[in-house]
CSV table of C-alpha atoms and ligand atoms in Angstrom, one decimal:
chain,number,residue,atom,x,y,z
X,1,MET,CA,-36.3,53.3,15.3
X,2,LYS,CA,-33.4,55.2,13.8
X,3,TYR,CA,-30.9,56.2,16.5
X,4,SER,CA,-29.3,59.7,16.3
X,5,ILE,CA,-26.4,61.5,18.1
X,6,GLN,CA,-28.9,64.0,19.5
X,7,THR,CA,-31.2,61.4,21.2
X,8,LEU,CA,-28.3,59.4,22.4
X,9,ARG,CA,-26.5,62.4,24.0
X,10,GLN,CA,-29.8,63.3,25.7
X,11,ARG,CA,-29.6,59.9,27.5
X,12,LYS,CA,-26.8,61.1,29.8
X,13,SER,CA,-29.0,63.6,31.6
X,14,ASP,CA,-31.8,60.9,31.5
X,15,HIS,CA,-29.5,58.5,33.1
X,16,SER,CA,-30.5,56.0,30.5
X,17,LYS,CA,-27.6,53.8,29.3
X,18,PHE,CA,-27.0,52.7,25.6
X,19,SER,CA,-25.2,49.9,24.0
X,20,VAL,CA,-22.5,49.8,21.2
X,21,VAL,CA,-21.4,46.6,19.4
X,22,ALA,CA,-18.3,46.4,17.3
X,23,ALA,CA,-19.3,44.6,14.0
X,24,TYR,CA,-17.9,44.4,10.6
X,25,ASP,CA,-20.6,43.0,8.1
X,26,ALA,CA,-24.2,43.2,6.9
X,27,SER,CA,-25.3,39.9,8.6
X,28,PHE,CA,-24.1,40.9,12.1
X,29,THR,CA,-25.7,44.3,11.5
X,30,ALA,CA,-29.1,42.7,10.8
X,31,ALA,CA,-28.9,40.7,14.0
X,32,ILE,CA,-27.8,43.7,16.0
X,33,ASN,CA,-30.6,45.8,14.6
X,34,GLN,CA,-33.1,43.0,15.5
X,35,ALA,CA,-32.0,43.5,19.1
X,36,GLU,CA,-32.4,47.3,18.7
X,37,ILE,CA,-28.8,47.9,19.8
X,38,GLU,CA,-28.2,51.7,19.6
X,39,VAL,CA,-24.8,52.0,17.9
X,40,ILE,CA,-22.6,49.8,15.6
X,41,LEU,CA,-18.8,50.6,15.7
X,42,VAL,CA,-16.9,49.4,12.6
X,43,GLY,CA,-13.9,49.0,14.7
X,44,ASP,CA,-10.3,48.5,13.5
X,45,SER,CA,-10.4,45.4,15.9
X,46,LEU,CA,-11.4,43.8,12.6
X,47,GLY,CA,-7.6,43.6,12.0
X,48,MET,CA,-7.3,41.1,14.8
X,49,VAL,CA,-10.8,39.2,14.9
X,50,VAL,CA,-11.5,39.2,11.1
X,51,GLN,CA,-8.0,39.2,9.6
X,52,GLY,CA,-6.0,37.4,12.2
X,53,GLN,CA,-3.4,40.1,12.7
X,54,SER,CA,-1.6,40.5,16.1
X,55,SER,CA,-2.7,44.1,16.3
X,56,THR,CA,-4.8,46.9,14.6
X,57,VAL,CA,-1.7,48.5,13.2
X,58,PRO,CA,-1.8,47.0,9.7
X,59,VAL,CA,-5.5,48.0,9.0
X,60,THR,CA,-5.8,50.4,6.2
X,61,ILE,CA,-8.3,53.0,5.3
X,62,GLU,CA,-9.4,51.1,2.2
X,63,GLN,CA,-10.2,48.1,4.4
X,64,MET,CA,-12.2,50.4,6.8
X,65,VAL,CA,-14.2,51.8,3.8
X,66,TYR,CA,-15.0,48.3,2.7
X,67,HIS,CA,-16.3,47.2,6.0
X,68,THR,CA,-18.2,50.4,6.7
X,69,GLU,CA,-19.9,50.0,3.4
X,70,ALA,CA,-21.0,46.4,4.3
X,71,VAL,CA,-22.4,47.5,7.7
X,72,ALA,CA,-24.2,50.5,6.1
X,73,ARG,CA,-25.8,48.3,3.5
X,74,GLY,CA,-27.0,45.9,6.3
X,75,ASN,CA,-28.1,48.9,8.4
X,76,ALA,CA,-30.4,50.2,5.7
X,77,CYS,CA,-32.6,47.2,5.7
X,78,GLY,CA,-33.8,46.8,9.3
X,79,ALA,CA,-36.8,48.4,11.1
X,80,SER,CA,-34.2,49.6,13.7
X,81,GLN,CA,-31.3,51.4,12.5
X,82,ALA,CA,-28.1,51.8,14.5
X,83,LEU,CA,-25.9,54.9,14.5
X,84,VAL,CA,-22.6,53.8,12.7
X,85,ILE,CA,-19.3,54.9,13.9
X,86,ALA,CA,-16.3,53.9,11.8
X,87,ASP,CA,-12.7,53.8,13.2
X,88,MET,CA,-10.0,55.9,11.6
X,89,PRO,CA,-7.1,53.5,11.2
X,90,PHE,CA,-3.5,53.9,12.3
X,91,MET,CA,-1.8,56.9,10.8
X,92,SER,CA,-4.8,58.0,8.9
X,93,TYR,CA,-5.1,61.3,11.1
X,94,ALA,CA,-1.6,62.1,12.0
X,95,ASN,CA,-2.3,65.6,10.7
X,96,THR,CA,-5.5,67.5,10.2
X,97,GLU,CA,-5.3,67.5,6.5
X,98,ASP,CA,-5.1,63.7,6.2
X,99,ALA,CA,-7.9,63.4,9.0
X,100,LEU,CA,-10.3,65.4,7.0
X,101,ALA,CA,-9.6,63.5,3.7
X,102,ASN,CA,-9.9,60.0,5.3
X,103,ALA,CA,-12.8,60.9,7.6
X,104,ALA,CA,-14.6,62.0,4.3
X,105,LYS,CA,-13.9,58.6,2.8
X,106,LEU,CA,-15.6,56.8,5.7
X,107,MET,CA,-18.5,59.3,5.8
X,108,ARG,CA,-19.2,58.7,2.1
X,109,ALA,CA,-19.0,54.8,2.8
X,110,GLY,CA,-22.0,55.3,5.1
X,111,ALA,CA,-20.5,56.2,8.6
X,112,ASN,CA,-22.5,58.7,10.8
X,113,MET,CA,-19.4,59.5,12.9
X,114,VAL,CA,-15.7,58.7,13.0
X,115,LYS,CA,-13.5,57.5,15.9
X,116,LEU,CA,-9.9,58.7,16.6
X,117,GLU,CA,-7.6,57.3,19.2
X,118,GLY,CA,-5.6,59.9,21.3
X,119,GLY,CA,-5.7,62.6,23.8
X,120,ALA,CA,-5.6,66.5,24.0
X,121,TRP,CA,-3.1,66.4,20.9
X,122,LEU,CA,-6.1,65.6,18.8
X,123,ALA,CA,-8.3,68.6,20.0
X,124,ASP,CA,-7.6,70.8,16.9
X,125,THR,CA,-8.2,68.0,14.6
X,126,THR,CA,-11.5,67.1,16.5
X,127,ALA,CA,-12.5,70.8,16.2
X,128,LYS,CA,-11.9,71.0,12.5
X,129,LEU,CA,-13.7,67.7,11.7
X,130,VAL,CA,-16.7,68.9,13.7
X,131,GLU,CA,-16.6,72.3,11.9
X,132,CYS,CA,-16.7,70.5,8.6
X,133,GLY,CA,-19.9,68.5,9.8
X,134,ILE,CA,-18.1,65.2,10.8
X,135,PRO,CA,-19.1,64.1,14.1
X,136,VAL,CA,-16.3,62.6,16.3
X,137,CYS,CA,-15.9,59.9,18.9
X,138,ALA,CA,-12.7,60.2,20.9
X,139,HIS,CA,-10.8,57.2,22.5
X,140,ILE,CA,-8.5,57.4,25.4
X,141,GLY,CA,-7.1,55.0,27.9
X,142,LEU,CA,-5.7,51.8,26.3
X,143,THR,CA,-5.4,53.0,22.6
X,144,PRO,CA,-4.6,49.8,20.8
X,145,GLN,CA,-3.0,51.5,17.7
X,146,SER,CA,-0.4,52.7,20.2
X,147,VAL,CA,0.3,49.2,21.4
X,148,ASN,CA,4.1,49.3,20.4
X,149,LYS,CA,4.5,52.6,22.5
X,150,LEU,CA,2.5,51.3,25.4
X,151,GLY,CA,4.4,48.1,25.6
X,152,GLY,CA,1.3,45.8,25.4
X,153,TYR,CA,-2.4,45.7,26.1
X,154,LYS,CA,-2.2,47.1,29.6
X,155,VAL,CA,-4.7,48.9,32.0
X,156,GLN,CA,-4.0,52.6,31.8
X,157,GLY,CA,-4.5,55.5,34.3
X,158,ARG,CA,-3.3,53.8,37.5
X,159,SER,CA,-1.0,56.4,38.7
X,160,ASP,CA,-2.1,59.8,40.0
X,161,ASP,CA,-0.2,61.6,37.1
X,162,GLN,CA,-1.8,59.3,34.5
X,163,GLN,CA,-5.3,59.9,36.0
X,164,GLN,CA,-4.9,63.7,35.8
X,165,GLN,CA,-3.6,63.4,32.3
X,166,LEU,CA,-6.5,61.3,31.1
X,167,LEU,CA,-9.0,63.6,32.8
X,168,ASN,CA,-7.2,66.6,31.0
X,169,ASP,CA,-7.4,64.7,27.7
X,170,ALA,CA,-11.1,64.0,28.1
X,171,LYS,CA,-12.0,67.6,29.1
X,172,ALA,CA,-9.9,69.0,26.0
X,173,LEU,CA,-11.7,66.6,23.6
X,174,ASP,CA,-15.1,67.4,25.1
X,175,LYS,CA,-14.4,71.1,24.7
X,176,ALA,CA,-13.3,70.5,21.1
X,177,GLY,CA,-16.6,69.2,20.2
X,178,ALA,CA,-16.5,65.5,20.2
X,179,ASP,CA,-19.9,63.8,20.9
X,180,PHE,CA,-18.8,60.6,22.5
X,181,ILE,CA,-15.6,59.1,23.8
X,182,VAL,CA,-14.5,55.5,24.4
X,183,LEU,CA,-12.7,54.8,27.7
X,184,GLU,CA,-10.8,51.6,27.3
X,185,CYS,CA,-9.3,49.6,30.2
X,186,ILE,CA,-9.1,52.3,32.9
X,187,PRO,CA,-10.1,52.1,36.6
X,188,LYS,CA,-13.8,52.3,37.3
X,189,SER,CA,-13.3,55.3,39.5
X,190,LEU,CA,-11.4,57.3,36.8
X,191,ALA,CA,-14.2,56.5,34.3
X,192,ALA,CA,-16.8,57.7,36.7
X,193,GLU,CA,-14.9,60.9,37.4
X,194,ILE,CA,-14.5,61.6,33.6
X,195,THR,CA,-18.2,60.8,33.0
X,196,GLN,CA,-19.2,63.2,35.8
X,197,HIS,CA,-16.9,66.1,34.6
X,198,THR,CA,-17.6,66.0,30.9
X,199,GLU,CA,-20.7,66.8,28.8
X,200,PHE,CA,-20.2,64.2,26.0
X,201,SER,CA,-21.3,60.6,26.5
X,202,THR,CA,-18.7,58.1,27.7
X,203,ILE,CA,-18.7,54.7,26.2
X,204,GLY,CA,-16.7,52.2,28.4
X,205,ILE,CA,-14.9,49.0,27.6
X,206,GLY,CA,-13.1,47.6,30.7
X,207,ALA,CA,-14.0,50.9,32.6
X,208,GLY,CA,-16.7,49.8,35.0
X,209,CYS,CA,-20.4,50.4,35.1
X,210,ASP,CA,-20.5,54.2,35.7
X,211,THR,CA,-20.1,55.3,32.0
X,212,ASP,CA,-23.0,56.5,29.9
X,213,ALA,CA,-22.7,53.5,27.5
X,214,GLN,CA,-20.7,50.2,27.0
X,215,VAL,CA,-19.0,48.7,23.9
X,216,LEU,CA,-18.0,45.0,23.2
X,217,VAL,CA,-16.6,43.4,20.0
X,218,CYS,CA,-19.3,41.0,18.8
X,219,TYR,CA,-17.1,38.0,18.5
X,220,ASP,CA,-16.0,38.5,22.1
X,221,MET,CA,-19.6,38.7,23.5
X,222,LEU,CA,-20.5,35.6,21.6
X,223,GLY,CA,-17.7,33.5,23.1
X,224,LEU,CA,-15.5,33.3,20.1
X,225,SER,CA,-12.3,34.7,21.7
X,226,SER,CA,-9.7,32.1,22.7
X,227,SER,CA,-8.3,34.2,25.6
X,228,PRO,CA,-11.1,36.9,26.5
X,229,ALA,CA,-10.0,39.9,28.5
X,230,LYS,CA,-11.3,40.3,32.1
X,231,PHE,CA,-14.1,42.7,31.1
X,232,VAL,CA,-15.6,40.3,28.5
X,233,LYS,CA,-18.9,38.6,29.2
X,234,ASN,CA,-20.1,35.7,26.9
X,235,PHE,CA,-23.8,36.7,26.5
X,236,LEU,CA,-24.5,33.7,24.3
X,237,ALA,CA,-23.6,31.2,27.0
X,238,GLU,CA,-24.7,33.4,30.1
X,239,GLY,CA,-27.6,35.5,28.7
X,240,GLU,CA,-31.1,35.6,30.0
X,241,ALA,CA,-32.0,32.1,31.2
X,242,SER,CA,-35.6,32.7,30.1
X,243,GLN,CA,-34.5,33.1,26.4
X,244,ALA,CA,-33.3,30.5,24.0
X,245,PRO,CA,-29.6,30.8,23.2
X,246,SER,CA,-29.3,32.6,19.9
X,247,ILE,CA,-27.2,35.4,18.6
X,248,VAL,CA,-30.0,37.9,18.5
X,249,ASN,CA,-31.0,37.0,22.1
X,250,ALA,CA,-27.4,37.4,23.2
X,251,PHE,CA,-27.4,40.9,21.9
X,252,ILE,CA,-30.8,41.5,23.6
X,253,ALA,CA,-29.4,40.2,26.9
X,254,TYR,CA,-26.3,42.5,26.6
X,255,LYS,CA,-28.6,45.6,25.8
X,256,GLN,CA,-30.8,44.7,28.9
X,257,ALA,CA,-27.7,44.1,31.2
X,258,VAL,CA,-26.2,47.5,30.2
X,259,GLU,CA,-29.6,49.2,30.6
X,260,ASN,CA,-30.0,47.9,34.2
X,261,SER,CA,-26.3,48.1,35.0
X,262,SER,CA,-25.8,44.5,35.8
X,263,TYR,CA,-23.1,44.5,33.2
X,264,PRO,CA,-20.3,45.2,33.7
X,265,ALA,CA,-20.3,43.5,37.1
X,266,PRO,CA,-17.5,43.8,39.7
X,267,GLU,CA,-15.6,40.9,38.2
X,268,HIS,CA,-15.3,42.8,34.9
X,269,GLU,CA,-13.8,46.0,36.3
X,270,TYR,CA,-10.3,47.3,37.0
X,271,GLN,CA,-9.4,49.2,40.3
E,1,KIV,O1,-11.8,48.7,17.3
E,1,KIV,C1,-12.6,48.5,18.2
E,1,KIV,O2,-13.4,47.5,18.1
E,1,KIV,C2,-12.7,49.5,19.3
E,1,KIV,C3,-13.4,49.0,20.4
E,1,KIV,C4,-12.9,47.9,21.1
E,1,KIV,C5,-13.7,50.1,21.4
E,1,KIV,O3,-12.0,50.4,19.2
């Protein structure tokens, strides 16, 4: 099975949720494909979990190209092939010209879609990328590349004003032609409202169980994080009791839990 944007977007009206795993190399890609996970995100979280940086800010476009190529090579081998989204790193899309040039590098490296962090200010850039044939995944809420502006990794969208702003951002990016949007660390009720009032597919992380899809970083869901966030579940330790613990079975357990809405559970949500 080769997953496409068109079939995944159809899932919204079918109320059939899909799973995304952030991964950065060919071996994890092979395991993710064995579990038939629909989407791999080559996330700039690699700055923290692979490189040991304290944020995603130092990650460069060259590093994103390197990891996207590794994932794309692994993805070409399996019977199941995930859709590959690659993150545009910090300051690689500050204006539309840079965004087009850097997105082209990621697409040539094997990405099927690029992801950009930010709200309505990215609507024009999103529309231009889409016009040029580059599918876009938006990302609002906690946007880690802006950690210095946000003052830390904090839940976003708790005040009425912030909620209205995030809803407006989502609507502007939906209208601009983005196919997916990541909603990171926002209250469950706000994620549900955005999901209901937009046409693109919402992918939640710390955003409750009412989004169209979920995303987790592979190392987090396999228990390799020393201080996991509230929304993380260790699927290697707590996966299906009927299955032997293995990395592939952990990915299968995650996919099943997303499909049947048992993950995220109330203890993984923000109010
Ligand atoms: O970089 C990343 O892995 C991400 C996800 C956490 C959504 O952006």
